[in-house]
Amino acid sequence: MKDILKLDKIKGYWAETVADSPWVAVIRALVRREARAMSAPIVQPASVAGRALTVVIAIMCFLACLTSGAVYMVNQSANDWFADIASEVTVQVIPVDAAEFEKKVTLVSLFLAKQAGIVKVSPLSSEESGELLKPWLGDSNALSALPVPRLIAVEIDRSSLPDMSVVRRALESNFKGVTLDDHRRWQSELRTVTRSMVLGGFAVLVLVGAATVASIVSATKSAMASNREIIEVLHFVGARERFIAHEFEKHFLSIGVRAGLVGALGATLMFLLLPVVMRFLSSGGLAAAEFRQLVGTAVLDWPGYILFGAVVVVVASLCMLTSRYGVYRILKSHD
Amino acid sequence: MIRFENVGLRYGLGPEVLRDVDFHLVRGSFHFLTGPSGAGKTSLLRLLLMSLRPSRGLIHLFGQNCADLPSPERADLRRRIGIVFQDFRLLDHLTTWENVALPLRVFGKSEASYSEDVTDLLKWVGLGDRMTAYPEVLSGGEKQRAAIARAVIGKPELLLADEPTGNVDPNMANRLLRLFIELNRLGTSVIIATHDFQLMDQCDAPRMVLNEGHLEVR
C-alpha cells in the first residue's frame, strides 16, 4: 500500500512537471487555439527585439537544416557507393586466341557461376565493351579491329563473402589471360575521398551549429534586455521566480518553434526542389551524368527530414533556456 | 510588523548609504519617510521590499527574519506589500485595467474572481472611464492613480509609496494623500517617501527623517 502511494506521488510529480512544461503550453497553443483569456499576455507578444529574434532564428534554422540535410545526404551517398562497390568484382578476359575467345568468355562465366558466394555473373557483350571505350576512342569502326578485352561483372553475396584470393588463383590456373579485380584499390581511395567529404560536412555543420547557437543566444539576450522592466514589475508585485521564468520560457519557446518551423519548411522546400534541379542539370552530356553519379539523385529520405525537426527542437530549446537564464540573471540583481 | 535592527547598507565597496538604522513600525501605522535627495529613501524602501539585502543588521517583516528566507517565501512576503514607484512602472502593452489586475493574475487567481474588484477599484480612484486606455495615453495623475490601484488591489498589509506626488499638481497630490489616508483607515500600514513638506504638513503623521544615512523618527 505504501509503495502504491509512493508510485502515485511519483506519477503526480511527473504529471505536474509535464503539465507545467513550456513545451506543453506551446504545443497546446499550436495544435488547438485555446479559449483566449480576456487579458493580454504578460510578456509583450510583439516587440522590435522579438521580431528581430524571429528573423534571426528563422534564417539560422534554415541554414542549420540545409547543412545537416546536405551532410546527411553526402553520408548516405557515400554508404551507397560502398555498398555497390563492395558487392561487385570484375573479371577481365584478354583475347589471347581470337577464335576461341567467345567460348572462353562463356567458360569463365560458367566457372564463376559455380563458385560459392557468387550470386550473379553478367558477361558484357563485345558491343557493350566497345561502348565503355567510346568516351576515349570515339564512335569508330576501328574498335572492331582492336583486341578489346571482355569484362564479366560478378555480383557477390554480401552475407557470405567468397574468398576472392582462392577464386583468383583458380581462375588464373584454369584460364590463360584472365584477371580478377576486386576494386580494393578503388575502394580504399573512394573511402578516403568520401570520408573526407563527410568529415568536411561535419566540420561545416559544427561551424553552422556554433554560429546558430551564438546568434540565437545573442538575439534572445537582446530581446530579454527589452523585457527587463516587465521582469522587475512582476518581481515587485510578488511573482515567484518560477512563475516569471515560466512566462518567458513559454513566450520564447513559442517564438523559437514558430521561427524554427519557418526555417525548416524553407529548407524542406529546397530539398524537395533539389531533385528537379538535378534532373535539369543532368539533362545532357557525360559530365552531367558523372555529376549525378557522384552526388546521387539528390533525394533526401525521411530520416533526413526528421533531422530538421530535431534542429527546430534544439533551436527552440536554446531560445527557451537562454530566456530562463536571462530571467534568473535579472532577478538575481534584485534578490 | 516591521523591525529594523542596526541595519547598514552599502553598494559594492562604496560608502554606507544607510547606517545603524533602527525602527519598529506597528500594524496600521502611517509614516512619512523624508530627507534630502540622495539620503537613501529609495534604498530604504527597496530594503523593505526585499529587493536589496542589507550589508549588516537584521530586518524583520511580518514577524519573519528576511535574511533566512528562501526566494519563494520572499515572493510570498512581497505579496503582502504594495509598492507605488516614483516612475509608475506601468507595463505599456497592458491596458490600465490589465495593469491594475496584474498582481492578482500573478497570485494565480482566475480573471472571473477579480474582474469586478478591479473595475470597482478603478472607479474608486477615478479611472472608471480609462480602463481600456494604455499607459502612453494616460496623464501623469492618471498613471499615478493606476499605479496606486495596482499597489492596493491585492489588499496589502503594507503600502510603500516612493514620491507618489512627485509628478502631479498640488490639487492631485491632495487627492492622492486622501486616498492613502483612506487606505490606512481600512487597515493598511502606509509609508510614503517624499520631500514634499506641503504634503506632510497636511497630515499629522510621524516622520522618518533620513540624513546622511542615519534615520530619526519624529
XYZ file of C-alpha atoms in Angstrom:
553
model
C 0.000 0.000 0.000
C 2.858 2.320 0.909
C 4.537 1.548 -2.413
C 1.355 2.356 -4.313
C 1.088 5.670 -2.511
C 4.707 6.418 -3.411
C 4.040 5.489 -7.047
C 1.047 7.840 -7.102
C 3.295 10.557 -5.713
C 5.865 9.972 -8.465
C 3.150 9.901 -11.133
C 1.688 13.077 -9.675
C 5.103 14.746 -9.739
C 5.703 13.813 -13.376
C 2.149 14.706 -14.395
C 2.627 18.113 -12.755
C 6.066 18.604 -14.313
C 4.823 17.673 -17.794
C 1.666 19.815 -17.474
C 3.814 22.693 -16.231
C 6.285 22.410 -19.107
C 6.535 25.358 -21.529
C 6.640 22.785 -24.351
C 3.164 21.520 -23.410
C 1.838 25.094 -23.305
C 3.296 25.922 -26.719
C 2.157 22.655 -28.347
C -1.356 23.210 -26.965
C -1.375 26.718 -28.398
C -0.156 25.439 -31.778
C -2.399 22.389 -32.044
C -5.665 23.909 -30.857
C -6.343 27.548 -30.297
C -7.286 27.616 -26.641
C -10.028 29.952 -25.499
C -8.079 33.162 -25.058
C -8.110 34.854 -21.683
C -9.572 38.327 -21.642
C -6.229 39.839 -20.653
C -3.236 40.326 -22.917
C -0.183 38.088 -22.368
C 2.089 39.242 -19.543
C 5.102 39.159 -21.846
C 4.750 41.566 -24.737
C 3.870 39.396 -27.758
C 5.306 41.645 -30.486
C 8.270 43.905 -29.985
C 11.072 45.092 -32.251
C 13.568 42.854 -30.423
C 11.126 39.933 -30.648
C 10.690 40.398 -34.394
C 14.457 40.612 -34.911
C 14.846 37.409 -32.901
C 12.213 35.691 -35.051
C 14.069 36.624 -38.249
C 17.443 35.516 -36.826
C 16.039 32.171 -35.679
C 14.280 31.510 -38.999
C 17.450 32.235 -41.004
C 19.790 30.291 -38.736
C 17.396 27.356 -38.549
C 17.151 27.364 -42.359
C 20.957 27.293 -42.674
C 21.333 24.625 -39.979
C 18.693 22.451 -41.695
C 20.338 22.917 -45.096
C 23.737 21.949 -43.700
C 22.500 18.967 -41.732
C 20.451 17.771 -44.736
C 23.459 18.123 -47.060
C 25.776 16.295 -44.652
C 23.187 13.544 -44.210
C 22.821 13.234 -47.993
C 26.590 13.039 -48.596
C 26.884 10.430 -45.863
C 24.072 8.374 -47.403
C 25.616 8.620 -50.885
C 28.981 7.506 -49.507
C 27.380 4.492 -47.843
C 25.537 3.615 -51.062
C 28.754 3.779 -53.100
C 30.481 1.428 -50.685
C 27.577 -0.990 -50.743
C 27.600 -1.033 -54.556
C 31.342 -1.415 -54.927
C 31.764 -3.950 -52.148
C 29.162 -6.246 -53.697
C 30.732 -6.397 -57.150
C 34.008 -7.643 -58.642
C 35.127 -7.569 -62.286
C 36.808 -10.318 -64.278
C 38.738 -9.299 -67.399
C 39.273 -11.790 -70.228
C 42.065 -10.826 -72.628
C 41.628 -12.105 -76.218
C 44.733 -14.307 -76.439
C 43.194 -16.639 -79.017
C 40.642 -14.753 -81.154
C 38.962 -17.896 -82.487
C 38.237 -19.361 -79.069
C 37.536 -16.035 -77.407
C 33.707 -16.191 -77.158
C 33.912 -19.793 -75.934
C 36.462 -18.776 -73.313
C 34.221 -15.990 -72.017
C 31.350 -18.438 -71.680
C 33.553 -20.994 -69.887
C 34.899 -18.409 -67.475
C 31.334 -17.223 -66.776
C 30.165 -20.769 -66.099
C 33.182 -21.381 -63.866
C 32.447 -18.245 -61.856
C 28.737 -19.072 -61.503
C 29.680 -22.391 -59.831
C 31.785 -20.706 -57.145
C 30.316 -20.368 -53.646
C 29.293 -16.844 -52.620
C 28.700 -15.623 -56.179
C 25.116 -14.549 -56.841
C 25.152 -13.354 -60.430
C 27.547 -13.426 -63.379
C 26.946 -10.975 -66.240
C 29.399 -11.123 -69.157
C 29.416 -7.941 -71.230
C 28.908 -8.378 -74.976
C 31.553 -7.082 -77.406
C 29.201 -4.136 -78.184
C 28.882 -3.282 -74.501
C 32.656 -3.467 -74.088
C 33.042 -1.192 -77.097
C 30.566 1.283 -75.549
C 32.820 1.546 -72.495
C 35.738 2.628 -74.697
C 33.758 5.170 -76.746
C 34.428 8.139 -74.406
C 38.148 7.643 -75.096
C 38.276 6.302 -78.652
C 35.109 7.852 -80.116
C 32.484 6.223 -82.323
C 34.792 4.448 -84.706
C 34.797 1.196 -86.719
C 38.381 0.737 -85.623
C 37.098 -0.729 -82.376
C 36.090 -3.962 -84.082
C 39.665 -4.400 -85.282
C 41.152 -3.921 -81.819
C 41.647 -6.810 -79.378
C 39.242 -5.343 -76.811
C 39.239 -7.311 -73.548
C 35.868 -8.585 -72.370
C 34.562 -7.764 -68.895
C 32.429 -10.016 -66.723
C 30.513 -8.319 -63.906
C 30.288 -10.614 -60.884
C 27.857 -9.905 -58.090
C 28.824 -11.444 -54.785
C 26.729 -12.436 -51.801
C 27.464 -9.846 -49.103
C 26.093 -12.097 -46.370
C 28.624 -14.904 -47.163
C 31.562 -13.311 -48.955
C 33.654 -15.704 -51.098
C 37.404 -15.916 -50.563
C 38.475 -13.799 -53.541
C 42.125 -14.923 -53.392
C 41.009 -18.557 -53.855
C 38.731 -17.581 -56.762
C 41.556 -15.533 -58.325
C 44.071 -18.407 -58.047
C 41.534 -20.878 -59.508
C 40.800 -18.560 -62.443
C 44.454 -17.929 -63.205
C 45.385 -21.621 -63.042
C 42.452 -22.731 -65.233
C 42.348 -19.921 -67.820
C 45.143 -18.059 -69.534
C 44.865 -14.248 -69.787
C 42.111 -13.912 -67.162
C 42.426 -11.445 -64.271
C 40.145 -10.593 -61.365
C 39.773 -7.074 -59.991
C 38.069 -6.835 -56.604
C 38.230 -2.966 -56.681
C 40.216 -2.951 -53.459
C 42.429 -0.047 -54.518
C 39.455 1.908 -55.845
C 37.511 1.164 -52.656
C 40.347 2.393 -50.497
C 40.683 5.627 -52.485
C 36.929 6.160 -52.549
C 36.735 5.554 -48.832
C 39.379 8.230 -48.245
C 37.567 10.709 -50.515
C 34.090 10.112 -49.087
C 35.336 10.131 -45.500
C 36.997 13.470 -46.188
C 33.750 14.775 -47.683
C 31.668 13.607 -44.720
C 34.197 14.948 -42.211
C 34.277 18.253 -44.090
C 30.478 18.298 -43.979
C 30.511 17.687 -40.241
C 33.047 20.468 -39.779
C 30.739 22.859 -41.675
C 27.797 21.570 -39.617
C 29.694 22.257 -36.380
C 30.548 25.775 -37.593
C 26.951 26.481 -38.648
C 25.766 25.000 -35.345
C 28.127 27.245 -33.380
C 27.043 30.302 -35.396
C 23.385 29.351 -34.824
C 23.900 28.970 -31.071
C 25.848 32.244 -30.816
C 23.375 34.304 -32.846
C 20.281 32.862 -31.159
C 21.716 33.309 -27.660
C 22.749 36.857 -28.513
C 19.391 37.772 -30.114
C 17.481 36.218 -27.186
C 19.603 38.174 -24.710
C 18.811 41.414 -26.583
C 15.108 40.568 -26.567
C 15.345 39.790 -22.846
C 17.014 43.140 -22.142
C 13.995 44.916 -23.591
C 11.800 42.913 -21.201
C 13.752 43.865 -18.090
C 11.057 46.216 -16.833
C 8.372 43.526 -17.098
C 10.543 41.137 -15.070
C 11.169 43.778 -12.396
C 7.499 44.743 -12.106
C 6.451 41.093 -11.849
C 9.094 40.583 -9.179
C 7.934 43.605 -7.148
C 4.264 42.631 -7.253
C 5.141 39.273 -5.702
C 5.613 36.892 -8.623
C 7.751 33.887 -7.826
C 10.899 33.326 -9.873
C 9.435 30.148 -11.318
C 6.307 31.977 -12.481
C 8.304 34.718 -14.209
C 10.701 32.210 -15.780
C 7.750 30.103 -16.972
C 6.053 33.090 -18.626
C 9.227 33.987 -20.507
C 10.038 30.387 -21.373
C 6.582 29.993 -22.918
C 6.998 33.206 -24.889
C 10.490 32.496 -26.206
C 9.792 28.823 -26.834
C 6.814 29.894 -28.925
C 8.996 32.294 -30.922
C 11.637 29.563 -31.318
C 9.169 26.915 -32.508
C 7.362 29.213 -34.953
C 10.502 30.783 -36.420
C 12.303 27.421 -36.418
C 9.432 25.813 -38.316
C 9.570 28.583 -40.922
C 13.323 27.956 -41.390
C 12.852 24.171 -41.500
C 9.986 24.466 -44.009
C 12.177 26.659 -46.207
C 14.927 24.032 -46.112
C 12.379 21.257 -46.792
C 11.200 23.135 -49.865
C 14.796 23.457 -51.053
C 15.437 19.723 -50.677
C 12.144 18.864 -52.386
C 13.118 21.045 -55.347
C 16.690 19.706 -55.463
C 15.898 16.521 -57.494
C 14.162 18.713 -60.111
C 17.240 20.925 -60.304
C 19.480 17.851 -60.538
C 17.353 16.425 -63.371
C 17.674 19.735 -65.158
C 21.454 19.742 -64.629
C 21.872 16.157 -65.811
C 19.707 16.574 -68.887
C 22.639 16.298 -71.254
C 26.220 15.283 -71.593
C 28.532 12.802 -69.988
C 29.820 15.321 -67.428
C 26.306 15.837 -66.105
C 25.766 12.094 -65.869
C 29.018 11.702 -63.975
C 27.989 14.530 -61.655
C 24.700 12.773 -60.977
C 26.593 9.536 -60.374
C 28.789 11.354 -57.879
C 26.126 13.086 -55.803
C 23.311 10.629 -56.393
C 19.754 11.638 -57.267
C 19.789 14.331 -54.525
C 16.649 12.918 -52.910
C 16.630 13.362 -49.145
C 14.922 10.419 -47.476
C 12.624 10.757 -44.446
C 15.263 10.392 -41.672
C 16.847 13.493 -43.205
C 13.600 15.421 -42.756
C 13.365 14.142 -39.164
C 16.759 15.793 -38.647
C 15.079 19.128 -39.480
C 12.578 18.501 -36.681
C 15.481 17.872 -34.311
C 17.094 21.150 -35.419
C 13.835 23.013 -34.634
C 13.632 21.369 -31.194
C 17.262 22.249 -30.403
C 16.872 25.848 -31.611
C 13.603 26.407 -29.715
C 15.036 24.824 -26.547
C 18.072 27.056 -26.832
C 15.805 30.086 -27.007
C 13.822 28.908 -24.012
C 16.889 28.147 -21.886
C 18.535 31.474 -22.724
C 15.380 33.335 -21.694
C 15.250 31.378 -18.428
C 18.883 32.212 -17.745
C 18.140 35.877 -18.571
C 15.208 35.974 -16.127
C 17.234 34.494 -13.276
C 20.154 36.821 -14.016
C 17.906 39.896 -13.820
C 16.127 38.605 -10.709
C 19.446 37.871 -9.017
C 20.238 41.587 -9.107
C 17.032 42.214 -7.112
C 17.106 39.462 -4.536
C 5.102 44.392 11.929
C 8.386 45.854 10.651
C 11.569 45.908 12.674
C 14.974 47.154 11.549
C 17.896 46.412 13.880
C 21.205 48.103 13.314
C 20.777 47.919 9.540
C 23.574 49.161 7.287
C 23.667 49.196 3.504
C 26.444 49.813 1.041
C 26.551 49.297 -2.725
C 29.600 47.233 -3.651
C 32.699 48.641 -1.982
C 31.267 52.163 -1.745
C 30.455 54.049 1.466
C 27.445 53.090 3.592
C 24.294 54.805 2.304
C 22.334 53.647 5.367
C 23.952 53.405 8.805
C 22.690 51.829 12.012
C 19.046 52.151 11.003
C 16.763 51.115 13.897
C 12.986 51.403 13.930
C 9.846 49.486 14.684
C 6.528 50.043 12.932
C 3.289 48.608 14.236
C 0.356 47.352 12.169
C -1.941 50.074 10.839
C 0.624 52.882 11.201
C 1.080 55.785 8.792
C 4.544 57.294 8.296
C 6.258 59.737 6.017
C 9.812 58.913 5.026
C 11.690 62.074 4.206
C 15.124 63.554 3.789
C 17.167 65.365 1.178
C 17.741 63.878 -2.256
C 20.261 61.039 -2.104
C 19.683 60.489 1.623
C 18.729 56.843 0.993
C 14.919 56.949 0.921
C 14.616 54.715 -2.131
C 17.277 52.350 -0.742
C 15.293 52.024 2.493
C 12.120 51.278 0.514
C 13.995 48.658 -1.508
C 15.146 47.034 1.742
C 11.537 46.987 2.912
C 10.535 45.377 -0.384
C 13.365 42.805 -0.049
C 14.760 43.986 -3.338
C 18.106 44.569 -1.626
C 19.867 42.698 1.133
C 21.365 44.755 3.967
C 25.151 44.773 4.335
C 24.638 44.274 8.070
C 21.885 44.206 10.658
C 18.528 42.425 10.806
C 15.240 43.121 9.080
C 12.054 41.501 10.378
C 8.971 41.769 8.184
C 5.632 40.397 9.374
C 7.488 38.606 12.165
C 9.996 36.858 9.887
C 13.715 37.410 9.557
C 14.173 38.289 5.878
C 17.792 37.125 5.747
C 16.848 33.473 6.267
C 14.037 33.312 3.744
C 14.357 31.352 0.511
C 13.293 33.049 -2.712
C 9.701 31.671 -2.951
C 8.932 32.766 0.609
C 10.368 36.200 -0.036
C 7.996 36.431 -3.011
C 5.115 35.389 -0.742
C 6.051 38.148 1.740
C 6.245 40.644 -1.139
C 2.618 39.826 -1.936
C 1.706 41.356 1.427
C 3.356 44.622 0.371
C 2.055 47.093 -2.203
C 4.522 49.387 -3.914
C 3.974 52.642 -5.815
C 7.011 53.631 -7.831
C 8.109 57.181 -8.468
C 8.129 56.424 -12.220
C 4.854 54.407 -12.017
C 6.267 51.337 -13.824
C 3.065 50.505 -15.643
C 3.532 47.961 -18.411
C 2.995 49.693 -21.737
C 1.488 46.731 -23.567
C -1.249 46.238 -20.949
C -4.348 48.396 -20.539
C -4.984 50.291 -17.291
C -7.369 47.521 -16.218
C -4.793 44.800 -17.002
C -2.030 46.701 -15.217
C -4.125 47.014 -12.078
C -5.143 43.343 -12.246
C -1.522 42.194 -12.695
C -0.778 41.311 -9.028
C -3.910 39.146 -8.796
C -3.021 37.433 -12.052
C 0.448 36.765 -10.680
C -1.072 35.327 -7.497
C -2.754 32.731 -9.732
C -6.338 33.941 -9.297
C -8.858 33.450 -12.095
C -9.890 36.520 -14.048
C -13.550 35.926 -13.213
C -12.789 36.073 -9.487
C -11.203 39.542 -9.556
C -12.755 41.224 -12.587
C -15.385 43.081 -10.553
C -12.925 44.141 -7.826
C -10.536 45.671 -10.377
C -13.339 47.586 -12.077
C -14.672 48.869 -8.742
C -11.213 49.968 -7.597
C -10.550 51.803 -10.853
C -13.865 53.622 -10.445
C -12.914 54.448 -6.855
C -9.632 56.059 -7.924
C -11.440 57.958 -10.682
C -10.261 55.905 -13.645
C -13.575 54.263 -14.474
C -13.562 55.750 -17.955
C -9.879 54.974 -18.618
C -9.915 51.232 -18.033
C -9.136 50.255 -21.629
C -6.590 53.023 -22.174
C -2.900 52.170 -22.486
C -0.379 53.941 -20.183
C 1.087 56.002 -23.017
C -2.174 57.959 -23.365
C -2.708 58.493 -19.612
C -1.790 61.784 -17.913
C 0.747 61.831 -15.051
C -2.027 61.905 -12.456
C -3.909 59.057 -14.119
C -0.772 56.961 -14.273
C -0.094 57.643 -10.610
C -3.630 56.613 -9.631
C -3.359 53.479 -11.780
C -0.052 52.658 -10.040
C -1.677 53.157 -6.628
C -4.630 50.986 -7.652
C -2.193 48.250 -8.729
C -0.411 48.528 -5.372
C -3.578 48.114 -3.322
C -5.607 45.636 -5.418
C -4.058 42.700 -3.571
C -5.170 44.190 -0.222
C -1.600 44.574 1.063
C -0.821 44.872 4.758
C 1.897 47.410 3.996
C 1.869 50.077 1.293
C 5.125 51.696 0.203
C 4.988 54.783 -1.994
C 8.079 56.400 -3.463
C 7.469 60.097 -4.182
C 3.848 59.422 -5.143
C 3.085 63.097 -5.646
C 6.311 63.971 -7.444
C 4.725 64.139 -10.886
C 1.329 65.677 -10.111
C -0.047 69.145 -9.337
C -0.856 70.159 -5.702
C -4.550 69.510 -6.169
C -3.932 65.965 -7.398
C -1.331 65.498 -4.622
C -4.013 66.267 -2.029
C -6.419 63.825 -3.629
C -3.761 61.100 -3.617
C -2.915 61.799 0.020
C -6.591 61.442 0.944
C -6.568 58.137 -0.911
C -3.612 56.908 1.178
C -5.252 58.057 4.412
C -8.431 56.212 3.425
C -6.455 53.043 2.739
C -4.742 53.413 6.120
C -8.141 53.700 7.801
C -9.072 50.421 6.147
C -6.113 48.780 7.956
C -3.144 49.089 5.599
C 0.137 50.363 7.063
C 1.490 53.138 4.864
C 4.984 54.541 4.344
C 5.207 57.473 1.951
C 8.673 58.544 0.837
C 8.563 62.226 -0.055
C 10.376 65.520 0.313
C 7.174 67.494 -0.259
C 6.797 69.370 3.092
C 3.480 70.882 1.978
C 2.081 67.382 1.638
C 3.458 66.244 5.013
C 2.038 69.308 6.720
C -1.463 68.294 5.675
C -1.334 65.128 7.720
C -0.374 64.674 11.347
C 1.710 61.559 10.822
C 5.141 60.651 12.258
C 8.101 61.410 10.013
C 11.064 59.117 9.499
C 13.851 61.514 8.584
C 16.924 60.203 6.789
C 20.046 62.308 6.869
C 23.452 61.128 5.701
C 22.347 57.533 6.104
C 21.045 57.922 9.676
C 17.358 57.578 10.461
C 15.456 59.552 13.044
C 11.737 59.132 13.778
C 9.995 62.402 14.761
